[in-house]
Coordinates of C-alpha atoms in Angstrom, one line a residue:
X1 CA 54.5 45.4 2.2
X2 CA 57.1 46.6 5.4
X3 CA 59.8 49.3 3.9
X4 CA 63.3 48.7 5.4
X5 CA 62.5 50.2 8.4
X6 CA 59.7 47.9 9.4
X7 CA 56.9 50.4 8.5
X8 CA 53.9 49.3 6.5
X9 CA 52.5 52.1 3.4
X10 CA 49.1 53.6 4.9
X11 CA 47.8 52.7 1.0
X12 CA 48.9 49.1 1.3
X13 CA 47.4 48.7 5.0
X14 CA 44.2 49.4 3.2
X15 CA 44.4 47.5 0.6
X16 CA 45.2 44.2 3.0
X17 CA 42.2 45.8 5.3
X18 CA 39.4 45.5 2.4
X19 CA 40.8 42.0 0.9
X20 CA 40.8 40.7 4.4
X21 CA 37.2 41.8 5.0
X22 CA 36.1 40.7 1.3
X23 CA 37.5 37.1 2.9
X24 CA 35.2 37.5 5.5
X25 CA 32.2 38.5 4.3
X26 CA 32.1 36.4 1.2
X27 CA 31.3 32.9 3.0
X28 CA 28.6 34.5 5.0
X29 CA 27.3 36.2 1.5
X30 CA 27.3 33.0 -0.1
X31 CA 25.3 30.9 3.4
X32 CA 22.7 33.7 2.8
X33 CA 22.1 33.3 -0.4
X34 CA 22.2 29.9 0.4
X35 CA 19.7 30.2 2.8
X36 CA 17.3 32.3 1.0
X37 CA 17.2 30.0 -1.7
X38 CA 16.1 27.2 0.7
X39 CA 13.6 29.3 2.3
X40 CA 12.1 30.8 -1.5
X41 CA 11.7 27.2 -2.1
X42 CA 10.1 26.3 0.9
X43 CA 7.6 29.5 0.5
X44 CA 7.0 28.1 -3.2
X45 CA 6.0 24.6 -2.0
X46 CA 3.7 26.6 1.0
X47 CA 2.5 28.6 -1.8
X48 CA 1.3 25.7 -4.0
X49 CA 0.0 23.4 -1.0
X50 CA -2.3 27.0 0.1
X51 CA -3.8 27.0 -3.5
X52 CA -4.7 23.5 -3.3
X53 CA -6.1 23.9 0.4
X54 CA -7.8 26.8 -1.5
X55 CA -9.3 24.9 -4.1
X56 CA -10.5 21.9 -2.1
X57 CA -12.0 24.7 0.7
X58 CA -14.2 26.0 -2.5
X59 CA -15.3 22.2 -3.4
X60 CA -16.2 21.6 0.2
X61 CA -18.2 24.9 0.6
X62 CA -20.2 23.9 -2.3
X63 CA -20.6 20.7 -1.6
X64 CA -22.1 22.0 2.1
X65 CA -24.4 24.3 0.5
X66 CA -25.7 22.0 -1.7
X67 CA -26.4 19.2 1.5
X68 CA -28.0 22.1 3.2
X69 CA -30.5 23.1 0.6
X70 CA -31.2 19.8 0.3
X71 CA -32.1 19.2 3.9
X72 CA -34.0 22.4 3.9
X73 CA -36.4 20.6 1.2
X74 CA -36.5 17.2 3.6
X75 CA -37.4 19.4 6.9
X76 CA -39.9 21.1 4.6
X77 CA -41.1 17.3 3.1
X78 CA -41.2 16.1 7.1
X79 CA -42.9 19.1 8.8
X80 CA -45.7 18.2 5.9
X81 CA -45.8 15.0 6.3
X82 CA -46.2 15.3 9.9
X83 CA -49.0 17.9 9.6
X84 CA -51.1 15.2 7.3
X85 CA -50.6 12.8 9.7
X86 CA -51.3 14.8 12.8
X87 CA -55.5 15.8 10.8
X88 CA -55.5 12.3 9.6
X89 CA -54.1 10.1 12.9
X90 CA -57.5 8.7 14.9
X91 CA -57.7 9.7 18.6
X92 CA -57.8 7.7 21.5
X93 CA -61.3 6.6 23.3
X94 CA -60.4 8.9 26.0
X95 CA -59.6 11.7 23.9
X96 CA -56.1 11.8 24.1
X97 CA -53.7 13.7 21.4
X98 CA -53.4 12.2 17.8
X99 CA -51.1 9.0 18.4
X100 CA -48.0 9.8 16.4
X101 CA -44.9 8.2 16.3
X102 CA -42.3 10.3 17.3
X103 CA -39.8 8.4 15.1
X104 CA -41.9 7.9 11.9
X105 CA -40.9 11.8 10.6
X106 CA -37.2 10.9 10.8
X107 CA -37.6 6.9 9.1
X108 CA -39.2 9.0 6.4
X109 CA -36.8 11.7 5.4
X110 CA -33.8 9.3 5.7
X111 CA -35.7 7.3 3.0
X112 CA -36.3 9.8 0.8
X113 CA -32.4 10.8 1.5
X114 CA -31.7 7.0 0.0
X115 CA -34.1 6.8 -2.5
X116 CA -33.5 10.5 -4.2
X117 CA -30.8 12.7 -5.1
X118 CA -30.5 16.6 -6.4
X119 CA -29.3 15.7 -10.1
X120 CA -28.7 18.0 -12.9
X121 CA -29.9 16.9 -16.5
X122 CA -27.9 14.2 -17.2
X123 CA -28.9 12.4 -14.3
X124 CA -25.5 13.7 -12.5
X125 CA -25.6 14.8 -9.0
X126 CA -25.4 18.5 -8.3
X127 CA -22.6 18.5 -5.8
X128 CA -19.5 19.4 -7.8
X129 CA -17.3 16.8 -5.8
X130 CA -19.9 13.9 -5.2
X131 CA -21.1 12.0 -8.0
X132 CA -24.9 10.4 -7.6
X133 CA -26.4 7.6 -9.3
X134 CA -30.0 6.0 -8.1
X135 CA -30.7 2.3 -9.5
X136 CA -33.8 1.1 -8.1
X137 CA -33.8 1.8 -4.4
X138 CA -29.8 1.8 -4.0
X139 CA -27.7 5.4 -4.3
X140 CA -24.8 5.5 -5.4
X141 CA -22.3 7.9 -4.0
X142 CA -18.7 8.4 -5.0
X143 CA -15.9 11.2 -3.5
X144 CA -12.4 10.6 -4.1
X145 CA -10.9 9.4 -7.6
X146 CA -7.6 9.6 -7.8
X147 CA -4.8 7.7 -10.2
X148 CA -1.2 6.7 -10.0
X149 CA 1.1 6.4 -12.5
X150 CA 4.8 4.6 -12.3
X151 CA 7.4 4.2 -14.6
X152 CA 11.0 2.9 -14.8
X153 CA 13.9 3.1 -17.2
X154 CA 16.9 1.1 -16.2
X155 CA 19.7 -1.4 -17.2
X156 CA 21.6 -4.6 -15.7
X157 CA 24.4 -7.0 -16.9
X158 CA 22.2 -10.0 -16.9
X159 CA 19.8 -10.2 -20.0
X160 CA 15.9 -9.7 -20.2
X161 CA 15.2 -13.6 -19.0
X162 CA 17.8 -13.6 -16.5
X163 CA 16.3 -10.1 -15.1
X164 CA 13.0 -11.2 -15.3
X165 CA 14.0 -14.1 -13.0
X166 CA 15.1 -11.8 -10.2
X167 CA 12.5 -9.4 -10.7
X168 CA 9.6 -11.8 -9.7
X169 CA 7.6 -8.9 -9.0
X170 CA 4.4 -8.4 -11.1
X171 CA 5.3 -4.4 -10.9
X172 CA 8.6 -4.7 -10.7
X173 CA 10.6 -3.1 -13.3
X174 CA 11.9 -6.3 -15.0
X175 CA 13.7 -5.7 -18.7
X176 CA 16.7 -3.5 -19.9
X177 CA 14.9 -0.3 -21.0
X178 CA 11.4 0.8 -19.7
X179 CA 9.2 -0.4 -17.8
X180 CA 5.5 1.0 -17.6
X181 CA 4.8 -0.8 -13.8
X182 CA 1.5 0.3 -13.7
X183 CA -1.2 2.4 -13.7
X184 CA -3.6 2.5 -10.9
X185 CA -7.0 4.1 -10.9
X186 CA -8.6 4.1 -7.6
X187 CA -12.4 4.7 -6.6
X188 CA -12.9 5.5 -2.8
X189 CA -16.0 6.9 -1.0
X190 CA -18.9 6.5 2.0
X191 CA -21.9 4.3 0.8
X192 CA -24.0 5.4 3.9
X193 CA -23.5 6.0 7.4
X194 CA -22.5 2.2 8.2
X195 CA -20.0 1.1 5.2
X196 CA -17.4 2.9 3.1
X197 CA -16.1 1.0 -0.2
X198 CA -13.1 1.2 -2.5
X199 CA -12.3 -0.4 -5.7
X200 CA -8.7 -0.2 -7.1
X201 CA -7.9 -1.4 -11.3
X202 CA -4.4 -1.6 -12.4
X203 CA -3.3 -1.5 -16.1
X204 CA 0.1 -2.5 -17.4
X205 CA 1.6 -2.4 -21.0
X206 CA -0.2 -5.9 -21.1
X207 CA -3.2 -6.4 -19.1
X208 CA -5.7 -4.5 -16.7
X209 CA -6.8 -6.0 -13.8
X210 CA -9.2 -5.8 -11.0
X211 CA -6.7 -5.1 -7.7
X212 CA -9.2 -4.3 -4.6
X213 CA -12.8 -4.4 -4.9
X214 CA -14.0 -4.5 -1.1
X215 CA -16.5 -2.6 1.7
X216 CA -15.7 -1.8 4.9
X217 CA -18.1 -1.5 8.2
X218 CA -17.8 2.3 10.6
X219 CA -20.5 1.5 12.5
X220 CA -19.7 -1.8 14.5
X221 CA -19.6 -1.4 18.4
X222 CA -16.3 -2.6 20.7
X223 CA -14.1 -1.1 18.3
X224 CA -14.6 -4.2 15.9
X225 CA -14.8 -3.6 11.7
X226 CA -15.3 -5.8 8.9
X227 CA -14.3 -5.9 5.6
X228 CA -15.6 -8.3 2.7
X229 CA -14.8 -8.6 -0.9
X230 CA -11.7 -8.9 -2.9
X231 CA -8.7 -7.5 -1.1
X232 CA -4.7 -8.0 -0.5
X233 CA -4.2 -10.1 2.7
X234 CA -3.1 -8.6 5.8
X235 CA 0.0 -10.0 6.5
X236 CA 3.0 -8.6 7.5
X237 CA 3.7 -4.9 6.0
X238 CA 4.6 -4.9 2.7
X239 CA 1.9 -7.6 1.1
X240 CA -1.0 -5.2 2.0
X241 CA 0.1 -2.4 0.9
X242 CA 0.0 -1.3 -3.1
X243 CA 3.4 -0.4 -5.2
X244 CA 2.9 3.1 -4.6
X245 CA 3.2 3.0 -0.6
X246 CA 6.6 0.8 -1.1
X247 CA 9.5 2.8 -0.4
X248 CA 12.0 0.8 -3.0
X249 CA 11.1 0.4 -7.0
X250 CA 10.3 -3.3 -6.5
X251 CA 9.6 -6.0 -3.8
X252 CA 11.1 -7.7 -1.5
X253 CA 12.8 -11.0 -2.7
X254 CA 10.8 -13.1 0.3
X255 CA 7.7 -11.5 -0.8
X256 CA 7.5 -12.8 -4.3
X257 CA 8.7 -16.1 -3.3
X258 CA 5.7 -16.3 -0.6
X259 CA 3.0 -14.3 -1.9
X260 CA 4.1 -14.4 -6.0
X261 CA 4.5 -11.3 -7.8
X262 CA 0.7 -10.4 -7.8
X263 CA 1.1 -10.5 -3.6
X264 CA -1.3 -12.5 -1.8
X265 CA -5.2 -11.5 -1.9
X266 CA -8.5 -12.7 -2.9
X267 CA -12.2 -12.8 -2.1
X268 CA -13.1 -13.2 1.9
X269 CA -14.0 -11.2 4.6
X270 CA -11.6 -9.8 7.2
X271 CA -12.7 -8.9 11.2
X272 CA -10.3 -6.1 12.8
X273 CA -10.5 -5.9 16.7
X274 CA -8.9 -2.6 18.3
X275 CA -8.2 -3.9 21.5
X276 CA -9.0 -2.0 24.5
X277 CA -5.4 -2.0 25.9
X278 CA -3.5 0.9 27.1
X279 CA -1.9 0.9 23.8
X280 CA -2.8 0.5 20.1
X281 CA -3.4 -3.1 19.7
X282 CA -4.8 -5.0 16.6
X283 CA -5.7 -7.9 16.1
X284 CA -7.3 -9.2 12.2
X285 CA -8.9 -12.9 11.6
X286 CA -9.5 -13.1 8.1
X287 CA -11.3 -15.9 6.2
X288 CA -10.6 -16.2 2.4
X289 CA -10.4 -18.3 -1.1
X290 CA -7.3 -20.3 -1.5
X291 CA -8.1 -21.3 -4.9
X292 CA -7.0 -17.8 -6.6
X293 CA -4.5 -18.6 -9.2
X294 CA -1.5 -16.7 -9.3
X295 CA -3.0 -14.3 -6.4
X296 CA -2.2 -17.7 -3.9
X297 CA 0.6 -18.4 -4.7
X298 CA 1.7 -20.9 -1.5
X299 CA -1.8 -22.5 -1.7
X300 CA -3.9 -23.7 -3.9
X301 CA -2.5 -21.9 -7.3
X302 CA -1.8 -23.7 -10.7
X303 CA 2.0 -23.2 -10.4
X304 CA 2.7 -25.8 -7.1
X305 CA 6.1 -25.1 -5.6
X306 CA 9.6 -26.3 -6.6
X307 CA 7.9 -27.2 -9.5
X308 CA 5.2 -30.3 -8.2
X309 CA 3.1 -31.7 -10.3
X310 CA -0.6 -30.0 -9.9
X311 CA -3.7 -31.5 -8.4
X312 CA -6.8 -30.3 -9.1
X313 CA -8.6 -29.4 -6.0
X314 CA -11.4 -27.1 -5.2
X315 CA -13.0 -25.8 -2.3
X316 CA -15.6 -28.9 -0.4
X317 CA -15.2 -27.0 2.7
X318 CA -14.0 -25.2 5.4
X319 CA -10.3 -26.9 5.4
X320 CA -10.0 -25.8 1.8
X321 CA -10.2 -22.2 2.7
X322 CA -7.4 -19.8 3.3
X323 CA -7.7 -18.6 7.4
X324 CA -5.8 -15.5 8.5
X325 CA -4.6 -14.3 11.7
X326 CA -2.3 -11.3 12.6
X327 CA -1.9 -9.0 15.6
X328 CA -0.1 -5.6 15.8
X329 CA 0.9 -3.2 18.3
X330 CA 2.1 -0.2 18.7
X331 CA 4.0 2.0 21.6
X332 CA 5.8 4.9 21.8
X333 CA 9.0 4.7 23.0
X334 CA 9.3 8.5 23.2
X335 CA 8.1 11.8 22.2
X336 CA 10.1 11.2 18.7
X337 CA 10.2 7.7 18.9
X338 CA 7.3 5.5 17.5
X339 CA 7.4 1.7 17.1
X340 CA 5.2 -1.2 15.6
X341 CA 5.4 -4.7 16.3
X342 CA 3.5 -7.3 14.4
X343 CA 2.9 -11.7 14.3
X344 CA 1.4 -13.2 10.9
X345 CA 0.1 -16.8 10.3
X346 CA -1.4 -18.3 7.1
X347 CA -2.7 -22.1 6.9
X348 CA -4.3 -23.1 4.1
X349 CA -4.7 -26.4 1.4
X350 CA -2.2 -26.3 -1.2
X351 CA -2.2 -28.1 -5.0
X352 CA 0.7 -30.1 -4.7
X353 CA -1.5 -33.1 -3.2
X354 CA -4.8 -34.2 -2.3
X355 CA -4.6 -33.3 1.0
X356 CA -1.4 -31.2 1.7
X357 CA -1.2 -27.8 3.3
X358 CA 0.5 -24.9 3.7
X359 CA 1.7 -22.6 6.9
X360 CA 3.2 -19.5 6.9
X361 CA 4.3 -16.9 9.8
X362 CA 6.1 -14.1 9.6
X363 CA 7.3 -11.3 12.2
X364 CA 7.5 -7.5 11.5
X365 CA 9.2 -4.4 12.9
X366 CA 9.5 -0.9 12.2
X367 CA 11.0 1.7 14.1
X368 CA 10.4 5.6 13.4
X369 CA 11.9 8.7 14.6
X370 CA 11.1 12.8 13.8
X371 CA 11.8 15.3 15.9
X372 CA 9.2 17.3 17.4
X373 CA 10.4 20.4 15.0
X374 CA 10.4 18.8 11.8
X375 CA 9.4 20.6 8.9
X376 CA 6.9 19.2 7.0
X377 CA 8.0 15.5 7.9
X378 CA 11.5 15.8 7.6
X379 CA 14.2 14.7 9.0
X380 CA 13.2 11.5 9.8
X381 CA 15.2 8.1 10.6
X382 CA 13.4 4.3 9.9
X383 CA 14.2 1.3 10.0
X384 CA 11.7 -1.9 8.8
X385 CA 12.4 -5.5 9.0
X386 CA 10.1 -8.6 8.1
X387 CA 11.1 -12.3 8.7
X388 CA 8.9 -15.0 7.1
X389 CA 8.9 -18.8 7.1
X390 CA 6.6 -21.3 4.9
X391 CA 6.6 -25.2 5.2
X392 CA 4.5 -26.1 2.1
X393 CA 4.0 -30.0 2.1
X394 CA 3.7 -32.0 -0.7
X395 CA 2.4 -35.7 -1.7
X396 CA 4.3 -38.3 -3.2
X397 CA 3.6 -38.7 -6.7
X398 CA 4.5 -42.0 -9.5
X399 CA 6.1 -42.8 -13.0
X400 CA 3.0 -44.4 -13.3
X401 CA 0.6 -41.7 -11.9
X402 CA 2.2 -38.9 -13.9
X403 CA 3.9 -39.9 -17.2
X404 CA 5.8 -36.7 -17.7
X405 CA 7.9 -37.5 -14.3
X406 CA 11.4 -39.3 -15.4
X407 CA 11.3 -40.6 -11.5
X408 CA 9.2 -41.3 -8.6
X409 CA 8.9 -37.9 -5.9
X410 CA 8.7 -39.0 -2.6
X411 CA 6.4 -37.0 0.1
X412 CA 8.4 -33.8 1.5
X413 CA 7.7 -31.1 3.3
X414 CA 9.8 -28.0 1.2
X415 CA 10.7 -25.3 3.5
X416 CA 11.8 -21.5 2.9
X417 CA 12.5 -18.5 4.8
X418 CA 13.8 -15.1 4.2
X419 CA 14.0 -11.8 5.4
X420 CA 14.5 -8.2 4.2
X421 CA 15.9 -5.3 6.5
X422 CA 15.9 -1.7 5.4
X423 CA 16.7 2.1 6.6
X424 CA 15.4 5.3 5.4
X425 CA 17.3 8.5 6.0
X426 CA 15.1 11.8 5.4
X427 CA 18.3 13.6 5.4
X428 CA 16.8 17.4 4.4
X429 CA 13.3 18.5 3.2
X430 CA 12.1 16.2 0.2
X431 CA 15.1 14.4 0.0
X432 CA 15.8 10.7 1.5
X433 CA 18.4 7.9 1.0
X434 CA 18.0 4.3 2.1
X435 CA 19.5 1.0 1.6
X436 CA 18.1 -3.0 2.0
X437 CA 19.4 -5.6 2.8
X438 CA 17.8 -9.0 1.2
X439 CA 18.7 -12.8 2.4
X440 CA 16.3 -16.5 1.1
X441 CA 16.9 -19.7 1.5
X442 CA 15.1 -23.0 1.8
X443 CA 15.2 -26.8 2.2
X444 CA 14.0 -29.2 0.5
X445 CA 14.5 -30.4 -3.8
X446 CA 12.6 -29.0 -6.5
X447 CA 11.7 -30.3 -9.6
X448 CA 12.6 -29.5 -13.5
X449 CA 11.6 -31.4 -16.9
X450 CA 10.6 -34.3 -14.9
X451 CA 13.7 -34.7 -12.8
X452 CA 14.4 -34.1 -9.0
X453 CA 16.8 -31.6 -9.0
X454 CA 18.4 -29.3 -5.9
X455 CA 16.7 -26.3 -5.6
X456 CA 19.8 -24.0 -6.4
X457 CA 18.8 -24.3 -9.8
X458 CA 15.4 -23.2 -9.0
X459 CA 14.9 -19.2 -9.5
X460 CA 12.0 -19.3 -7.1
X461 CA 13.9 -21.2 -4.0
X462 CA 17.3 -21.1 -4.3
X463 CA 20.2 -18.7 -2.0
X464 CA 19.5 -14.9 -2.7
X465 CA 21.1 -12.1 -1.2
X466 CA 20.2 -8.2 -2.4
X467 CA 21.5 -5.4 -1.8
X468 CA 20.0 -2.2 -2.3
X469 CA 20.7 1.3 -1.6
X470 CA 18.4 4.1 -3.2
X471 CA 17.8 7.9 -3.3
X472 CA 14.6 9.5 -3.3
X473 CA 14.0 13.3 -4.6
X474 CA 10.0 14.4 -3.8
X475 CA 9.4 17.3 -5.9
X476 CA 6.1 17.8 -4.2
X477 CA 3.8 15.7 -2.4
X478 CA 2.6 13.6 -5.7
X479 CA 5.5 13.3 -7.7
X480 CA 8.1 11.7 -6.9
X481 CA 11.9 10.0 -8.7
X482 CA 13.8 7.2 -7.5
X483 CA 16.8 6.3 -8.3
X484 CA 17.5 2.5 -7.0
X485 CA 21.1 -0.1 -7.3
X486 CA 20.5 -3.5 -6.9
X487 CA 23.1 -6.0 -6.5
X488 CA 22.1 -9.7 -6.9
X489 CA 23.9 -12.5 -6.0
X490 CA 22.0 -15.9 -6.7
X491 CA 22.9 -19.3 -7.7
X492 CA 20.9 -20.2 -10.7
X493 CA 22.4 -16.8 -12.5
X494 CA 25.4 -18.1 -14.8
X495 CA 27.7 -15.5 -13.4
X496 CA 26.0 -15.8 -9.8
X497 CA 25.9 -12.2 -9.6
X498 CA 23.9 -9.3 -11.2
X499 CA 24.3 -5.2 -11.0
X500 CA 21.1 -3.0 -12.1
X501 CA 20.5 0.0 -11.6
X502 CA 16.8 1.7 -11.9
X503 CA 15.5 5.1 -12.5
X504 CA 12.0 5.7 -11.2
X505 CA 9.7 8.4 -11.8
X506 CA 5.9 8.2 -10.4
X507 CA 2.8 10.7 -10.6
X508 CA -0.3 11.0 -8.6
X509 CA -3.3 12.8 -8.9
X510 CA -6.3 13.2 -7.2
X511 CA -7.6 12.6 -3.7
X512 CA -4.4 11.3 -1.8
X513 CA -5.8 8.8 0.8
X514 CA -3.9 8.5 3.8
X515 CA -1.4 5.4 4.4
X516 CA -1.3 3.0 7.2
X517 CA 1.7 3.5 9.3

């Protein structure tokens, strides 16, 4: 405060002097504390992740002590084995060295290595991480079990059968309330030096099912691999990939329309070709059973599309099966920048005919970019789009052939198409936001009670578009909440439009395999 004569009280300066400073200092006190609260939680996740490095490091030491006694005891078994046979081999007539084969010592210990294991006694092996079983002449070996668990809690202004329309999706959340989307319990390990297998079995509040049951080959020459058993198709980037790898709590619209809410897969074998180009370059052939049920959907399932009447038709030979094809590459367009290009095409029989087919293709594209200072994967910016296309033909069919028709449906060719675009935003360590975009359409009528109808009032092939935006919050690296919007907008809804909103929470334990990028 300034006296009359302009002056300012020495005990007042001070006082304006400290609150000034106060001013001053108490935004930087509050960044700091700011700061270290970011940086305690950081060391906390470091801390957790060392234990577990710590505890896995303990496993494998074991595990390699173990494999070396037991190799002791085979070098032991072959340097007898070899003695024998060096007093026992006859000589040559000119009195040359015993005639051993420099290979037989070898051929023997790997087949004792295959025929015998260390067990404890229960018959279990005595490796604390790899389990053992011997059945005849075949080993058994298992490393990595791991299991997943997602579950959803959410609400929409449509009712139960109206959400369950536009949640096609088998693990989709799909009813006002919760949702249990599925429980996966996965079994992953090297059978020998040449294959690896994996077997994946899903549970839900209803059913448990066999997902993925297939081996794969490491040992093929000119980077070529094959896979054979029952496995997800490998098309595009979303069908062969399980629930827990999807970014967003459900599937895209186009998917389930396609592939049906189980995705495409079934029993075949699958040849993989890294191509010896400057970049990474992929290309997959794949053979497999159309006749799958509800896992072929477009082909030969029991639900035809637009609602056909079904034929009955098996496999009599090669046409009838499902034939694959898709090629991927891969560049990077800078130090930060990584991108991945990839063409799909299906053609197989479907059931809406004797002799009617199906083709699909579809185009994908993701873009990725992290800095070269990112910590622990974040920040990060990408963006993934997937186009598809089916023409699915279909035979004309009588009053008189099928009584339950009301009229006579002429031979068509029913076309969709659709499309799904989304961005992810890692915007600060274990936090990321996103948002997709959905758009199908189609051509062609469908059918209902008998009568040909336009497909807008068919859930399965009329005009959708989705939006979604969604939040993600990792509170380490296997657990993880999602909290998704959807807004639906499709003709055979009564209002034509739908909000829902989905809260996701998933757990995984176990041996976290690595995901295809």
């Amino acid at each position: 405060m300034r006296t009359r004569t302009g002056r300012i009280f020495p005990g007042v300066r001070l006082t304006f002097a400290l609150a000034a400073a106060a001013a001053l200092v108490s935004p930087a006190d509050s960044q700091a504390q700011s700061n270290e609260q970011h940086i305690n939680r950081e060391l906390e996740a470091l801390r957790t992740e060392v234990e577990e490095l710590r505890r896995r490091d303990e496993e494998n030491r074991g595990l390699i002590e173990s494999l070396s006694r037991r190799l002791e005891e085979l070098d032991a078994r072959t340097s007898a084995a070899a003695a024998t046979t060096t007093v026992a081999a006859p000589t040559g007539g000119s009195g040359s060295e015993p005639m051993e084969d420099p290979d037989a010592a070898p051929d023997a210990a790997l087949a004792d290595l295959d025929t015998e294991q260390p067990t404890d006694g229960a018959g279990q092996a005595a490796t604390s991480k790899i389990w053992s079983r011997s059945i005849g002449n075949t080993d058994l070996r298992l490393i990595d079990i791991s299991m997943d668990v997602m579950f959803a809690a959410g609400g929409s202004t449509v009712d139960d059968d109206e959400l369950g329309l536009l949640q096609g999706g088998a693990h989709d959340p799909d009813r006002n309330g919760f949702t249990l989307q599925q429980a996966e319990l996965s079994f992953m390990g090297a059978v020998d030096p040449y294959f690896t297998g994996e077997a994946h079995i899903v549970a839900t509040a209803n059913e448990i099912e066999l997902e993925e049951a297939f081996g794969t080959t490491t040992a093929l020459p000119w980077g070529l691999q094959l896979e054979g058993g029952f496995f997800f198709t490998e098309f595009g980037r979303i069908n062969p990939r399980h629930p827990h790898q999807w970014d967003w709590l459900d599937q895209p619209v186009v998917n389930t329309r396609m592939f049906g809410g189980e995705g495409l897969r079934s029993s075949g074998v699958r040849l993989s070709w890294l191509m010896p180009t400057s970049w990474p370059s992929e290309l997959h052939l794949g053979i497999q059973n159309s006749g799958q049920g509800e896992f072929t959907r477009s082909f030969l399932s029991n639900e035809p599309v637009g609602g056909r009447p079904e034929f009955d038709r098996g496999v009599d030979g090669p046409a009838d099966l499902l034939y694959l094809a898709r090629w991927a590459n891969g560049w990077d367009l800078s130090p930060t920048t990584t991108s991945v290009l990839g063409l799909s095409g299906l053609f197989g029989p479907n059931s809406a005919g004797e002799d009617t087919r199906t083709w699909v293709a579809g185009l994908d594209f993701l873009l990725r970019w992290r800095p070269t200072n990112s910590f622990r994967g974040w920040p990060f910016v990408s963006w993934q789009t997937e186009l598809m296309y089916r023409a699915y033909e279909t035979e004309m069919v009588t009053t008189a052939e099928d009584p339950d028709l009301n009229e006579d449906l002429p031979t068509e060719t029913l076309r969709d198409w659709g499309l799904y675009t989304q961005t992810m935003w890692g915007f600060r360590h274990q936090w990321e936001a996103g948002l997709r975009i959905e758009y199908a359409s189609g051509r062609g009528d469908s059918v209902d009670d008998g009568d040909l109808v336009t497909r807008e009032i068919d859930p399965d092939r009329d005009d959708r578009i989705r939006l979604s935006p969604l939040l993600v919050y990792w509170p380490s690296h296997f657990s993880r909440l999602r909290l998704q919007y959807n807004y639906d907008r499709a003709r055979h809804l009564d209002g034509d439009n739908a909000h829902t909103v989905w809260l996701g929470a998933e757990i995984f334990y176990g041996a976290h395999p690595a995901h295809s990028f």
